[in-house]
Short mmCIF file of C-alpha atoms in Angstrom, two decimals:
data_model
loop_
_atom_site.label_atom_id
_atom_site.label_comp_id
_atom_site.label_asym_id
_atom_site.label_seq_id
_atom_site.Cartn_x
_atom_site.Cartn_y
_atom_site.Cartn_z
CA MET A 1 131.30 224.42 -74.07
CA ASP A 2 134.31 223.28 -76.05
CA LEU A 3 136.88 222.75 -73.32
CA PHE A 4 139.66 220.26 -72.68
CA HIS A 5 140.45 219.51 -76.32
CA ILE A 6 144.02 218.86 -77.46
CA ASN A 7 145.22 218.61 -81.04
CA ILE A 8 145.71 214.91 -81.81
CA GLU A 9 148.65 215.51 -84.16
CA GLU A 10 150.42 217.43 -81.43
CA ILE A 11 150.10 214.46 -79.04
CA GLU A 12 151.24 212.02 -81.73
CA GLY A 13 154.24 214.24 -82.42
CA LYS A 14 155.29 214.04 -78.77
CA ILE A 15 154.81 210.27 -78.72
CA ASN A 16 156.94 209.86 -81.85
CA ALA A 17 159.63 212.10 -80.37
CA LEU A 18 159.74 209.88 -77.29
CA LYS A 19 159.87 206.74 -79.40
CA SER A 20 163.03 208.02 -81.03
CA ILE A 21 164.64 208.51 -77.61
CA LEU A 22 163.56 205.28 -75.93
CA THR A 23 165.53 202.18 -76.79
CA THR A 24 162.51 199.92 -76.27
CA THR A 25 158.82 200.70 -76.47
CA PRO A 26 157.46 200.72 -72.91
CA THR A 27 154.85 198.16 -72.06
CA LEU A 28 151.54 199.81 -71.41
CA VAL A 29 149.81 199.25 -68.09
CA TYR A 30 146.72 197.12 -68.42
CA ALA A 31 143.88 196.87 -66.00
CA GLY A 32 143.63 193.44 -64.49
CA SER A 33 147.38 193.01 -64.51
CA THR A 34 149.30 193.03 -61.27
CA MET A 35 149.91 196.64 -60.45
CA ASN A 36 152.80 198.17 -58.64
CA PHE A 37 152.41 201.18 -56.44
CA SER A 38 153.46 203.44 -59.27
CA ASP A 39 150.61 202.05 -61.38
CA CYS A 40 148.02 202.63 -58.72
CA ARG A 41 145.08 204.71 -59.85
CA GLY A 42 145.41 206.77 -56.75
CA THR A 43 141.91 208.12 -56.78
CA CYS A 44 140.30 205.45 -54.65
CA MET A 45 139.62 207.80 -51.78
CA GLY A 46 137.79 210.09 -54.12
CA GLY A 47 136.00 207.20 -55.71
CA CYS A 48 134.49 205.66 -52.65
CA SER A 49 131.61 207.49 -51.11
CA GLY A 50 131.74 205.68 -47.82
CA SER A 51 134.54 205.51 -45.32
CA CYS A 52 136.63 206.75 -48.17
CA ILE A 53 140.01 206.48 -46.64
CA ALA A 54 141.65 203.39 -48.03
CA SER A 55 139.09 201.16 -49.59
CA CYS A 56 141.22 200.33 -52.60
CA SER A 57 143.85 198.72 -50.43
CA THR A 58 144.76 195.74 -52.55
CA THR A 59 145.63 197.75 -55.58
CA CYS A 60 146.73 200.98 -53.99
CA THR A 61 149.59 200.87 -51.56
CA GLY A 62 150.11 204.56 -51.79
CA VAL A 63 147.37 205.94 -49.63
CA GLN A 64 149.05 208.10 -47.08
CA THR A 65 146.78 209.86 -44.71
CA TYR A 66 149.15 210.89 -41.96
CA MET B 1 150.66 201.42 -35.04
CA GLU B 2 152.91 202.80 -37.73
CA LYS B 3 152.88 206.55 -37.74
CA GLY B 4 153.13 207.87 -41.26
CA ALA B 5 152.87 204.39 -42.70
CA LYS B 6 151.51 203.87 -46.16
CA MET B 7 148.89 201.26 -46.83
CA GLU B 8 150.61 197.98 -47.34
CA ARG B 9 149.80 195.53 -50.08
CA ASN B 10 148.21 192.82 -47.95
CA SER B 11 145.87 195.06 -46.10
CA LYS B 12 142.21 195.07 -45.30
CA VAL B 13 139.90 197.80 -44.12
CA LEU B 14 137.95 196.94 -40.97
CA THR B 15 134.96 199.21 -40.50
CA LEU B 16 133.16 199.35 -37.16
CA CYS B 17 129.86 201.17 -37.27
CA LEU B 18 129.94 202.56 -33.73
CA THR B 19 126.54 204.20 -33.99
CA GLU B 20 123.71 204.56 -36.45
CA ALA B 21 122.85 207.98 -35.09
CA CYS B 22 123.88 211.23 -36.72
CA ASN B 23 123.32 214.84 -35.74
CA LEU B 24 123.26 215.99 -39.37
CA ASN B 25 121.17 215.02 -42.38
CA CYS B 26 123.37 215.66 -45.41
CA VAL B 27 121.68 216.03 -48.77
CA TYR B 28 123.45 213.02 -50.30
CA CYS B 29 123.45 210.69 -47.29
CA TYR B 30 122.91 207.06 -48.33
CA GLU B 31 122.17 205.84 -44.79
CA HIS B 32 118.41 205.94 -45.08
CA TYR B 33 117.51 203.72 -42.12
CA LYS B 34 119.24 205.39 -39.16
CA GLN B 35 118.31 204.47 -35.62
CA THR B 36 119.89 205.49 -32.35
CA LYS B 37 121.72 202.21 -31.66
CA ASN B 38 125.39 202.10 -30.64
CA MET B 39 127.90 199.25 -30.80
CA SER B 40 128.66 197.85 -27.36
CA PHE B 41 132.19 197.37 -26.08
CA ALA B 42 131.64 193.60 -25.87
CA ILE B 43 130.73 193.37 -29.55
CA ALA B 44 133.63 195.58 -30.61
CA LYS B 45 136.05 193.53 -28.50
CA ARG B 46 134.88 190.31 -30.14
CA ILE B 47 135.38 191.81 -33.61
CA LEU B 48 138.85 193.18 -32.83
CA ASP B 49 139.94 189.92 -31.22
CA GLN B 50 138.85 188.09 -34.35
CA GLU B 51 139.93 190.44 -37.13
CA LEU B 52 143.33 191.40 -35.71
CA ASN B 53 144.39 187.86 -34.93
CA VAL B 54 142.83 185.69 -37.62
CA GLU B 55 145.14 184.22 -40.27
CA ASP B 56 143.44 185.49 -43.41
CA GLY B 57 146.39 186.56 -45.56
CA PHE B 58 146.18 190.20 -44.52
CA ASP B 59 149.03 191.57 -42.42
CA PHE B 60 147.84 195.15 -42.08
CA VAL B 61 144.46 196.45 -40.94
CA GLN B 62 143.09 199.91 -41.54
CA ILE B 63 140.51 200.28 -38.77
CA GLU B 64 137.66 202.70 -39.40
CA TYR B 65 135.47 204.04 -36.62
CA PHE B 66 132.40 204.89 -38.60
CA GLY B 67 128.78 205.86 -38.15
CA GLY B 68 126.36 207.70 -38.34
CA GLU B 69 128.52 210.23 -36.61
CA PRO B 70 130.91 208.04 -34.59
CA LEU B 71 131.64 210.73 -32.02
CA LEU B 72 128.03 210.50 -30.87
CA ALA B 73 129.25 207.20 -29.39
CA PHE B 74 132.27 208.84 -27.76
CA GLU B 75 132.18 206.79 -24.55
CA GLU B 76 132.10 203.54 -26.53
CA LEU B 77 134.78 204.82 -28.91
CA LYS B 78 137.08 205.66 -25.98
CA SER B 79 136.68 202.22 -24.39
CA ILE B 80 137.19 200.41 -27.68
CA HIS B 81 140.23 202.46 -28.62
CA GLU B 82 141.86 202.12 -25.21
CA TYR B 83 141.38 198.34 -25.46
CA LEU B 84 142.85 198.33 -28.95
CA ILE B 85 146.01 200.27 -28.15
CA SER B 86 146.67 198.57 -24.81
CA ASN B 87 146.89 195.09 -26.35
CA ARG B 88 149.30 193.38 -28.72
CA TRP B 89 147.97 191.97 -31.99
CA ASN B 90 149.15 189.66 -34.73
CA LYS B 91 148.59 192.31 -37.36
CA LYS B 92 149.81 195.87 -37.70
CA TYR B 93 147.05 198.42 -37.82
CA ARG B 94 146.15 202.05 -38.20
CA VAL B 95 143.01 203.78 -36.95
CA ASN B 96 140.87 206.42 -38.57
CA VAL B 97 137.68 208.07 -37.41
CA THR B 98 135.51 209.77 -40.01
CA THR B 99 133.67 212.71 -38.48
CA ASN B 100 131.53 215.66 -39.49
CA GLY B 101 133.56 217.72 -36.99
CA THR B 102 130.64 219.33 -35.23
CA LEU B 103 131.24 217.50 -31.93
CA VAL B 104 134.99 218.05 -31.83
CA HIS B 105 135.05 220.51 -28.96
CA GLY B 106 135.84 220.37 -25.25
CA GLU B 107 136.51 216.88 -23.89
CA ILE B 108 136.26 215.14 -27.27
CA LYS B 109 138.69 217.55 -28.86
CA GLN B 110 141.17 217.17 -26.02
CA TRP B 111 140.95 213.36 -26.10
CA LEU B 112 141.48 213.25 -29.86
CA TYR B 113 144.44 215.59 -29.57
CA ASP B 114 145.96 213.51 -26.78
CA HIS B 115 145.54 210.38 -28.93
CA ARG B 116 146.58 211.93 -32.24
CA ASP B 117 149.50 209.51 -32.53
CA THR B 118 147.18 206.51 -32.48
CA ILE B 119 144.07 207.82 -34.22
CA ILE B 120 143.64 209.92 -37.32
CA CYS B 121 140.61 212.13 -37.65
CA SER B 122 139.20 212.44 -41.17
CA LEU B 123 137.10 215.55 -41.52
CA SER B 124 134.21 215.63 -43.94
CA LEU B 125 134.25 219.21 -45.15
CA ASP B 126 132.36 219.99 -48.32
CA GLY B 127 134.15 223.21 -49.09
CA ASN B 128 133.75 226.83 -48.21
CA ARG B 129 130.92 228.08 -46.00
CA GLU B 130 128.36 228.32 -48.81
CA ALA B 131 129.04 224.87 -50.27
CA HIS B 132 129.37 223.10 -46.95
CA ASN B 133 126.22 224.64 -45.53
CA LEU B 134 124.18 223.69 -48.60
CA ASN B 135 125.18 220.03 -48.24
CA ARG B 136 125.60 219.61 -44.51
CA CYS B 137 122.79 221.31 -42.63
CA GLY B 138 124.46 224.67 -42.17
CA SER B 139 127.13 223.17 -39.93
CA PHE B 140 130.21 225.02 -41.20
CA ASP B 141 130.52 227.32 -38.20
CA GLN B 142 130.29 224.39 -35.77
CA ILE B 143 133.63 223.02 -37.01
CA ASP B 144 137.02 224.08 -35.69
CA ILE B 145 138.76 223.52 -39.03
CA GLY B 146 142.11 224.77 -37.74
CA PHE B 147 142.18 222.06 -35.08
CA PHE B 148 142.16 219.29 -37.68
CA GLN B 149 144.89 220.94 -39.71
CA ASN B 150 146.97 221.47 -36.59
CA ALA B 151 146.56 218.00 -35.12
CA TRP B 152 146.95 216.05 -38.41
CA PRO B 153 148.81 218.44 -40.72
CA ASN B 154 149.13 216.07 -43.69
CA GLN B 155 145.60 214.79 -43.58
CA SER B 156 143.21 215.27 -46.49
CA ILE B 157 139.71 216.54 -46.07
CA LYS B 158 136.88 214.51 -47.58
CA MET B 159 134.80 216.71 -49.88
CA THR B 160 131.61 215.39 -51.41
CA VAL B 161 130.15 217.42 -54.24
CA SER B 162 126.41 217.54 -54.76
CA ALA B 163 124.49 219.25 -57.54
CA LEU B 164 123.79 222.02 -55.03
CA SER B 165 127.43 222.64 -54.14
CA LEU B 166 128.82 222.09 -57.65
CA PRO B 167 128.81 225.83 -58.52
CA TYR B 168 131.18 226.36 -55.55
CA PHE B 169 133.42 223.40 -56.29
CA ALA B 170 136.55 225.17 -57.56
CA GLU B 171 136.52 227.87 -54.90
CA SER B 172 135.86 225.20 -52.27
CA VAL B 173 138.92 223.18 -53.25
CA ILE B 174 141.05 226.33 -53.36
CA PHE B 175 139.66 227.33 -49.97
CA ALA B 176 140.71 223.96 -48.53
CA HIS B 177 144.19 224.17 -50.02
CA ARG B 178 144.64 227.66 -48.59
CA ALA B 179 143.61 226.28 -45.20
CA GLY B 180 146.48 223.80 -45.55
CA PHE B 181 144.63 220.64 -46.59
CA LEU B 182 145.00 218.13 -49.36
CA VAL B 183 141.62 217.39 -50.90
CA ASN B 184 139.91 214.09 -51.64
CA CYS B 185 136.72 214.82 -53.49
CA ASN B 186 134.09 213.02 -55.47
CA LEU B 187 130.67 213.59 -56.93
CA ALA B 188 128.03 212.29 -54.55
CA TYR B 189 126.64 208.89 -55.42
CA GLY B 190 122.98 208.02 -55.39
CA ILE B 191 121.64 211.51 -56.03
CA ASP B 192 119.92 212.97 -59.07
CA TRP B 193 122.51 214.27 -61.55
CA SER B 194 120.10 214.34 -64.50
CA GLU B 195 119.91 218.15 -64.84
CA HIS B 196 121.78 218.95 -68.06
CA ALA B 197 123.15 222.19 -66.62
CA ASN B 198 125.38 220.10 -64.35
CA ILE B 199 127.52 219.18 -67.35
CA ASP B 200 128.48 222.75 -68.25
CA GLU B 201 128.84 223.66 -64.57
CA LEU B 202 131.24 220.77 -63.97
CA LYS B 203 133.29 221.83 -67.00
CA ARG B 204 133.46 225.41 -65.72
CA GLN B 205 134.55 224.29 -62.28
CA LEU B 206 137.20 221.88 -63.54
CA SER B 207 138.53 224.50 -65.93
CA ALA B 208 138.91 226.99 -63.07
CA LEU B 209 140.67 224.37 -60.96
CA ILE B 210 143.04 223.43 -63.78
CA ASN B 211 144.02 227.09 -64.15
CA PHE B 212 144.64 227.25 -60.40
CA TYR B 213 146.88 224.18 -60.35
CA ILE B 214 148.84 225.27 -63.42
CA ASP B 215 149.48 228.59 -61.66
CA ASN B 216 150.34 226.78 -58.41
CA PRO B 217 152.33 223.72 -59.49
CA ASN B 218 153.58 222.99 -55.98
CA ILE B 219 150.09 222.26 -54.68
CA GLU B 220 149.12 218.60 -54.98
CA PRO B 221 146.01 218.42 -57.15
CA CYS B 222 142.78 217.18 -55.64
CA SER B 223 141.82 213.57 -56.28
CA MET B 224 139.35 214.55 -58.99
CA LEU B 225 142.25 215.85 -61.07
CA SER B 226 144.61 212.99 -60.24
CA TYR B 227 143.17 210.22 -62.36
CA LYS B 228 145.66 207.76 -63.79
CA ILE B 229 145.18 208.57 -67.46
CA GLU B 230 148.04 206.21 -68.38
CA MET B 231 145.66 203.38 -67.41
CA VAL B 232 143.24 204.32 -70.21
CA GLN B 233 143.36 201.66 -72.88
CA LYS B 234 141.50 200.37 -75.91
CA ASP B 235 141.44 196.74 -74.88
CA ASN B 236 139.60 195.94 -71.65
CA SER B 237 139.01 192.26 -71.10
CA ARG B 238 139.02 192.32 -67.32
CA VAL B 239 138.41 195.12 -64.86
CA ARG B 240 139.60 195.34 -61.30
CA LYS B 241 136.88 196.07 -58.80
CA TRP B 242 137.45 199.62 -57.69
CA CYS B 243 137.08 199.17 -53.96
CA GLY B 244 137.41 196.55 -51.25
CA ALA B 245 133.71 195.82 -50.82
CA GLY B 246 133.05 192.17 -50.14
CA THR B 247 136.67 191.11 -50.52
CA HIS B 248 138.85 193.01 -48.07
CA MET B 249 136.61 195.53 -46.37
CA PRO B 250 134.80 193.68 -43.56
CA THR B 251 132.21 196.04 -42.13
CA TYR B 252 130.35 195.42 -38.88
CA SER B 253 127.00 196.90 -37.97
CA VAL B 254 126.22 198.03 -34.42
CA ASP B 255 124.89 194.55 -33.59
CA GLY B 256 128.12 192.87 -34.73
CA LYS B 257 126.92 191.46 -38.06
CA LYS B 258 129.36 191.45 -40.95
CA TYR B 259 128.66 193.12 -44.31
CA ALA B 260 130.48 193.76 -47.60
CA CYS B 261 130.88 197.48 -46.86
CA GLN B 262 128.88 200.19 -45.17
CA PHE B 263 126.61 200.49 -48.22
CA PHE B 264 125.39 196.94 -47.66
CA MET B 265 124.37 197.35 -44.01
CA PRO B 266 120.67 197.54 -43.08
CA LEU B 267 121.47 201.10 -42.04
CA SER B 268 121.88 201.91 -45.74
CA LEU B 269 119.79 199.33 -47.60
CA GLY B 270 117.12 198.46 -45.07
CA GLU B 271 116.78 195.01 -43.49
CA GLU B 272 115.23 193.19 -46.44
CA LYS B 273 117.61 194.37 -49.16
CA ALA B 274 120.63 193.98 -46.87
CA LYS B 275 119.61 190.38 -46.22
CA ALA B 276 119.26 189.71 -49.95
CA ALA B 277 122.70 191.24 -50.56
CA LYS B 278 124.28 188.62 -48.33
CA SER B 279 124.08 186.17 -51.24
CA LEU B 280 126.04 188.42 -53.63
CA THR B 281 129.42 187.26 -54.88
CA PHE B 282 132.18 189.85 -54.92
CA ILE B 283 135.16 189.28 -57.18
CA GLN B 284 138.24 191.43 -57.46
CA GLU B 285 138.82 190.99 -61.18
CA ILE B 286 135.56 191.35 -63.04
CA PRO B 287 135.16 189.71 -66.47
CA ILE B 288 134.13 192.44 -68.88
CA ASP B 289 130.92 190.64 -69.89
CA LEU B 290 129.60 191.02 -66.34
CA MET B 291 129.82 194.78 -66.66
CA ASP B 292 127.02 197.03 -67.80
CA GLN B 293 126.74 197.21 -71.61
CA LYS B 294 127.93 200.82 -71.74
CA CYS B 295 131.01 199.95 -69.67
CA ARG B 296 132.07 197.04 -71.89
CA ILE B 297 132.90 199.36 -74.77
CA CYS B 298 134.20 202.24 -72.67
CA PRO B 299 137.97 202.90 -72.81
CA PHE B 300 137.76 204.44 -69.36
CA VAL B 301 136.33 201.43 -67.54
CA SER B 302 139.64 200.69 -65.80
CA ILE B 303 139.85 204.13 -64.17
CA CYS B 304 136.17 204.74 -63.57
CA PRO B 305 135.53 205.14 -59.82
CA SER B 306 132.42 203.03 -59.69
CA CYS B 307 130.79 202.36 -56.29
CA CYS B 308 129.29 198.87 -56.33
CA GLY B 309 127.30 199.63 -53.17
CA SER B 310 125.66 202.64 -54.75
CA ASN B 311 125.09 200.68 -57.97
CA TYR B 312 123.37 197.93 -56.00
CA MET B 313 121.29 200.37 -54.01
CA ASP B 314 120.04 202.11 -57.15
CA SER B 315 119.75 199.30 -59.66
CA GLY B 316 120.02 195.98 -57.83
CA SER B 317 123.22 195.24 -59.78
CA LEU B 318 126.79 195.67 -58.53
CA TYR B 319 127.94 196.72 -61.97
CA LYS B 320 125.24 198.96 -63.39
CA LYS B 321 126.38 202.55 -63.11
CA ASP B 322 124.04 205.53 -63.17
CA ASP B 323 123.94 206.99 -66.71
CA ASN B 324 124.09 210.61 -65.59
CA GLN B 325 127.06 209.99 -63.33
CA CYS B 326 128.71 208.15 -66.22
CA GLU B 327 128.50 211.28 -68.38
CA LEU B 328 129.95 213.46 -65.63
CA THR B 329 132.77 210.97 -65.03
CA LYS B 330 133.68 211.13 -68.71
CA ILE B 331 133.99 214.91 -68.43
CA ILE B 332 136.26 214.51 -65.43
CA ILE B 333 138.44 212.08 -67.39
CA GLN B 334 138.63 214.40 -70.38
CA ALA B 335 139.58 217.26 -68.05
CA ASN B 336 142.26 215.06 -66.46
CA SER B 337 143.78 214.27 -69.86
CA TYR B 338 143.86 217.97 -70.73
CA PHE B 339 145.28 218.96 -67.33
CA GLN B 340 148.02 216.36 -67.41
CA TYR B 341 148.94 217.32 -70.95
CA LEU B 342 149.31 220.93 -69.83
CA ARG B 343 151.42 219.89 -66.86
CA LEU B 344 153.60 217.76 -69.10
CA SER B 345 154.03 220.59 -71.60
CA ASN B 346 154.91 223.00 -68.77
CA ASN B 347 157.43 220.55 -67.26
CA GLN B 348 155.38 220.31 -64.08
CA LEU B 349 155.43 216.50 -63.93
CA ARG B 350 158.44 214.75 -62.49
CA ILE B 351 158.21 211.56 -64.54
CA ASN B 352 160.68 209.72 -66.76
CA ASP B 353 160.42 209.20 -70.50
CA GLU B 354 158.75 205.81 -70.21
CA GLU B 355 156.10 207.26 -67.92
CA LYS B 356 155.62 210.17 -70.32
CA TYR B 357 155.11 207.68 -73.14
CA ARG B 358 152.42 205.83 -71.19
CA LEU B 359 150.72 209.03 -70.16
CA LEU B 360 150.69 210.41 -73.70
CA ASN B 361 149.17 207.17 -74.97
CA GLY B 362 146.38 207.46 -72.42
CA ILE B 363 145.87 211.13 -73.33
CA LEU B 364 145.74 210.21 -77.03
CA ILE B 365 143.09 207.50 -76.52
CA THR B 366 141.06 209.88 -74.36
CA GLN B 367 141.18 212.73 -76.84
CA GLU B 368 140.41 210.44 -79.79
CA PHE B 369 137.34 209.18 -77.93
CA PHE B 370 135.97 212.68 -77.45
CA ASN B 371 136.85 213.72 -80.99
CA THR B 372 134.87 210.76 -82.33
CA ARG B 373 131.96 211.64 -80.07
CA SER B 374 131.78 215.25 -81.24
CA ASN B 375 131.96 214.33 -84.96
#
């Protein structure tokens, strides 16, 4: 099943369009670096098969259950 | 307790296994050594006194009442919780109880409702009636789903997907959304995913879900379609451990012994293996050369939701991930890149240009990876 494919040139075109708007090239987020809430992977609750509610607590400050 | 509080940065998760007993026998359950023992009040008190007062660098504690099915130890749970909320502690805290929902009736239901400001109930619901019943012993009709939505309206349900329930996955998530829930979902760990048909089935299900979310942009996508694709990168020299096991997730068995997480308790591993696991070293930032060979060269290693407890249970290594689950995770990541590209193109993402740039870079790396694979 050939699903979920995107044309590479189309993505590159959007990236180049953004580059022409942005005054500086944004730093990419690297794993292992200190992450802010906005960088949090956010899927920790789905990733953990145990108590599942907030196990990624040092990297994810965004878990809101209530 | 802070109502509506988000997890704070210096937080730990304190898990109390209140009972080893469970009234269900779910198809993917990793607790293979259940007995009927409960945690006594005296043991729980000692743990709370220690963990909520100790100076360990954590200022917030997420307390988990866990099991087995913790509501089978309802009398103990009541005593422990009343002690907790009637005392002052050095640390802020929040309490969650993870339940299969089947016992939440009568007195238990009333008590939980009366205490809904100090305890959050997380419902494990594996989807619609068909899916849930396949995974969880036909227990769907024993659960008052509306009660959970009413008492904790912003709470997510916890949906575990097995190979049996996979064909119902999309309709299960949609069912949960229509019942008013957010959905946290994952593929079950530690089960046999080797059947090749699972790959095409997962693609079909994710495709149906993507169509649903594109048509309903105001519904927050389930966790399986909320991966942080902007974190995908070509250069991975270090990887953050996905979860808090062994570092900030102290877990206590019914007899008051401390473990890295619930996966490492004798309840899950058996006495001998749990004892051997005590000598394991858990580090938060993992040098890439400690990872499994296939992970070292994988651009998705930083967003891969690997469970070190499940890895250890299956392979004896914290870092060796099941090959079949690895393939399915890659499909999920490819689907996420496609979904987020569609959302971006349809102006359904409220992000600034810098965030768009990062996301598009992650999408590009993801798509290039799969293009190379198919050539």
